[in-house]
Amino acid sequence: MELARSVGEVSIEIGRQIGVLIDRPGYVTHLIIGNDHSIEIPHLDRYRVAHSRLRGLRLFHTHLKDESLNQEDLMDLVLNRFDSITAACIDTNGVPKFFYSAYMNPDPESELPWILTDRKFPGQLREGYATEIDALESEFTKKTSNLKASQKENRAFLVGVYEPRKMKRSPEHSMDELKELCRTAGIHVVDTYVQKKDPDPKTVVGKGKLQEIILKSVHKDIEHLIFDLELSPAQAKKISDASDLKIIDRTQLILDIFSKNAKSRDGKLQVELAQLKYLKNRLSELDDNMSRLTGGIGGRGPGETKLEIGKRRVEEKISRLENELKDLKRRRELNRKSRSRNEIPIVAIVGYTNAGKSTLLNALTNSSVIAEDKLFATLDPTTRRIRFPEEREIIISDTVGFIHDLPPDLSMAFKATLEELGDADLLLHVVDISNDNHTEQMEAVDSILNSLNLNEIPRLIVFNKSDQLDPEKIESLKKANAILVSAYSRDGLQDLLDLIEVKLWQNKLSKKIAS
């Protein structure tokens, strides 16, 4: 009470709000001078070293008018994880008339992340603050301990903003795919938000909605905000400054998955190149010195900033990686020429990511290529041989899976991987027929193949995962002469091989007749 009165007297004298941050032993760690209606909290590390959810500091500040805690006060409480926040309304002499307090809500399922206490007069204040905080932290610990181990780390809030004029598919389908990308990356999705309107140029979702998302994220102990679009560098910085959470966009998420799954030298170089191109425009100045002076005759004047040095190093590395990839491309061309001299037909498996392409390759060739129920489990092209009767032989290759809105840099980087498709005599377009969005996925694959000028190559559409369909659906597809297989149970594989053989050697025969 003595501290409250001393702070109140000074606050009245200077006509400004004054705030103090107090640690649990009772020592003042920060003194904050504001204006007549607010104070600004200095930058504090967001997380304490201790395992508890609270920071170990409480904020006390004055209100010059008889007003309760406002939205800004409550935002400070949650974003900084203060033990509590108290505002003292003072009279003209600086004497506290009454107090308003709030503390964080330990229940992550509650609508509000804070709990407001009733207004208290000076005579109603009582001791026992340490006991209350210990009880509050034990509540936080109890809620956290109930979570599974996989749910305690890499917790994410997904944000989808979709422009009505540019929507190629439903927001729900796009958000489901983002969830699958998160599952593949080992991220636990806690909450989602979908907005169907043009993105805000600064914060994507608008300032008010962003504050709401940030509050929910802190309240639910979320570390990542993941956006289902590519953020501009300015948007990413604005959101990061406002939230102090890790901001990830769709491109970063895909790049991270590609980085984990690339195994070959070629694949690793392509992913690294795409990451550097993405990073180049997102480098920022880390120090306050916009230029450095160099000494010596002829050396006076502005030198390179850290930002300039960083960009130059990135550009040098991009150039080196591009040269390495050109060398690898020449080697691939030599391999393809040797195959073409032997006149061995090439069949390329293409399709949407997680359609079961690698599983189909394993089933057809008795191989053990990595095949998982994840997006982009296979990135590096894999080739195997299949021998038919009459001494016939084909080369069958598995390629990287396609996806809606593949980032441009990544698309360009993996164009080399897809070059082999141009030499294919037949494309097997594998479709996950059990997926409700398989029609949209087929259209996305067709669009990418057309952009690569591969629409002239003969194509077979193979509906995979038929074992997951009901009998009526299977019957209707058979009537439509659809090619149904199950790479998992190996149903329909012999029929598919027979069809491939007929298709390939019919094409070769027709080419000979034409020539």
PDB file of N, CA, C and O in Angstrom, residues 19 30 41 142 150 167 226 253 257 332 360 368 387 477:
ATOM      1  N   GLY A  19       4.032   2.804 -14.151  1.00  0.00           N
ATOM      2  CA  GLY A  19       3.917   1.370 -13.913  1.00  0.00           C
ATOM      3  C   GLY A  19       5.191   0.818 -13.300  1.00  0.00           C
ATOM      4  O   GLY A  19       6.288   1.323 -13.563  1.00  0.00           O
ATOM      5  N   HIS A  30      11.415  -3.071 -12.978  1.00  0.00           N
ATOM      6  CA  HIS A  30      11.286  -2.062 -14.031  1.00  0.00           C
ATOM      7  C   HIS A  30      10.387  -0.925 -13.529  1.00  0.00           C
ATOM      8  O   HIS A  30       9.377  -1.189 -12.860  1.00  0.00           O
ATOM      9  N   ILE A  41       4.890  -1.370 -22.281  1.00  0.00           N
ATOM     10  CA  ILE A  41       5.749  -2.363 -21.635  1.00  0.00           C
ATOM     11  C   ILE A  41       7.034  -2.514 -22.448  1.00  0.00           C
ATOM     12  O   ILE A  41       6.989  -2.685 -23.668  1.00  0.00           O
ATOM     13  N   LYS A 142      -1.200 -28.731 -14.318  1.00  0.00           N
ATOM     14  CA  LYS A 142      -2.159 -29.839 -14.396  1.00  0.00           C
ATOM     15  C   LYS A 142      -2.744 -29.960 -15.802  1.00  0.00           C
ATOM     16  O   LYS A 142      -2.856 -31.040 -16.364  1.00  0.00           O
ATOM     17  N   SER A 150       3.072 -35.796 -27.847  1.00  0.00           N
ATOM     18  CA  SER A 150       3.092 -35.219 -29.196  1.00  0.00           C
ATOM     19  C   SER A 150       2.338 -33.898 -29.276  1.00  0.00           C
ATOM     20  O   SER A 150       2.485 -33.153 -30.243  1.00  0.00           O
ATOM     21  N   MET A 167     -10.560 -18.196 -55.737  1.00  0.00           N
ATOM     22  CA  MET A 167     -10.695 -19.522 -55.132  1.00  0.00           C
ATOM     23  C   MET A 167     -10.855 -20.587 -56.219  1.00  0.00           C
ATOM     24  O   MET A 167     -11.822 -20.561 -56.980  1.00  0.00           O
ATOM     25  N   ILE A 226       0.560 -20.495 -38.587  1.00  0.00           N
ATOM     26  CA  ILE A 226       0.825 -20.994 -39.942  1.00  0.00           C
ATOM     27  C   ILE A 226      -0.256 -20.492 -40.883  1.00  0.00           C
ATOM     28  O   ILE A 226      -1.449 -20.732 -40.658  1.00  0.00           O
ATOM     29  N   LEU A 253       6.472 -24.102 -44.980  1.00  0.00           N
ATOM     30  CA  LEU A 253       6.082 -25.422 -44.481  1.00  0.00           C
ATOM     31  C   LEU A 253       6.450 -26.500 -45.493  1.00  0.00           C
ATOM     32  O   LEU A 253       7.018 -27.542 -45.142  1.00  0.00           O
ATOM     33  N   ILE A 257       9.286 -29.615 -45.217  1.00  0.00           N
ATOM     34  CA  ILE A 257       9.007 -31.034 -45.481  1.00  0.00           C
ATOM     35  C   ILE A 257       9.962 -31.571 -46.541  1.00  0.00           C
ATOM     36  O   ILE A 257      10.525 -32.663 -46.405  1.00  0.00           O
ATOM     37  N   ARG A 332      22.350 -36.552 -65.991  1.00  0.00           N
ATOM     38  CA  ARG A 332      21.045 -37.188 -66.218  1.00  0.00           C
ATOM     39  C   ARG A 332      20.763 -37.317 -67.710  1.00  0.00           C
ATOM     40  O   ARG A 332      20.192 -38.303 -68.165  1.00  0.00           O
ATOM     41  N   LEU A 360       2.688 -48.160 -55.249  1.00  0.00           N
ATOM     42  CA  LEU A 360       2.401 -48.837 -56.516  1.00  0.00           C
ATOM     43  C   LEU A 360       3.705 -49.309 -57.170  1.00  0.00           C
ATOM     44  O   LEU A 360       3.777 -50.438 -57.675  1.00  0.00           O
ATOM     45  N   SER A 368      11.504 -51.791 -52.458  1.00  0.00           N
ATOM     46  CA  SER A 368      11.269 -51.287 -51.094  1.00  0.00           C
ATOM     47  C   SER A 368      11.536 -49.783 -51.035  1.00  0.00           C
ATOM     48  O   SER A 368      12.226 -49.302 -50.151  1.00  0.00           O
ATOM     49  N   ARG A 387      10.328 -56.794 -66.369  1.00  0.00           N
ATOM     50  CA  ARG A 387      10.499 -57.662 -67.533  1.00  0.00           C
ATOM     51  C   ARG A 387       9.173 -58.346 -67.854  1.00  0.00           C
ATOM     52  O   ARG A 387       8.517 -58.917 -66.989  1.00  0.00           O
ATOM     53  N   LEU A 477     -17.641 -47.655 -61.198  1.00  0.00           N
ATOM     54  CA  LEU A 477     -16.398 -47.283 -61.870  1.00  0.00           C
ATOM     55  C   LEU A 477     -15.999 -48.320 -62.917  1.00  0.00           C
ATOM     56  O   LEU A 477     -15.478 -47.972 -63.988  1.00  0.00           O
TER      57      LEU A 477
END
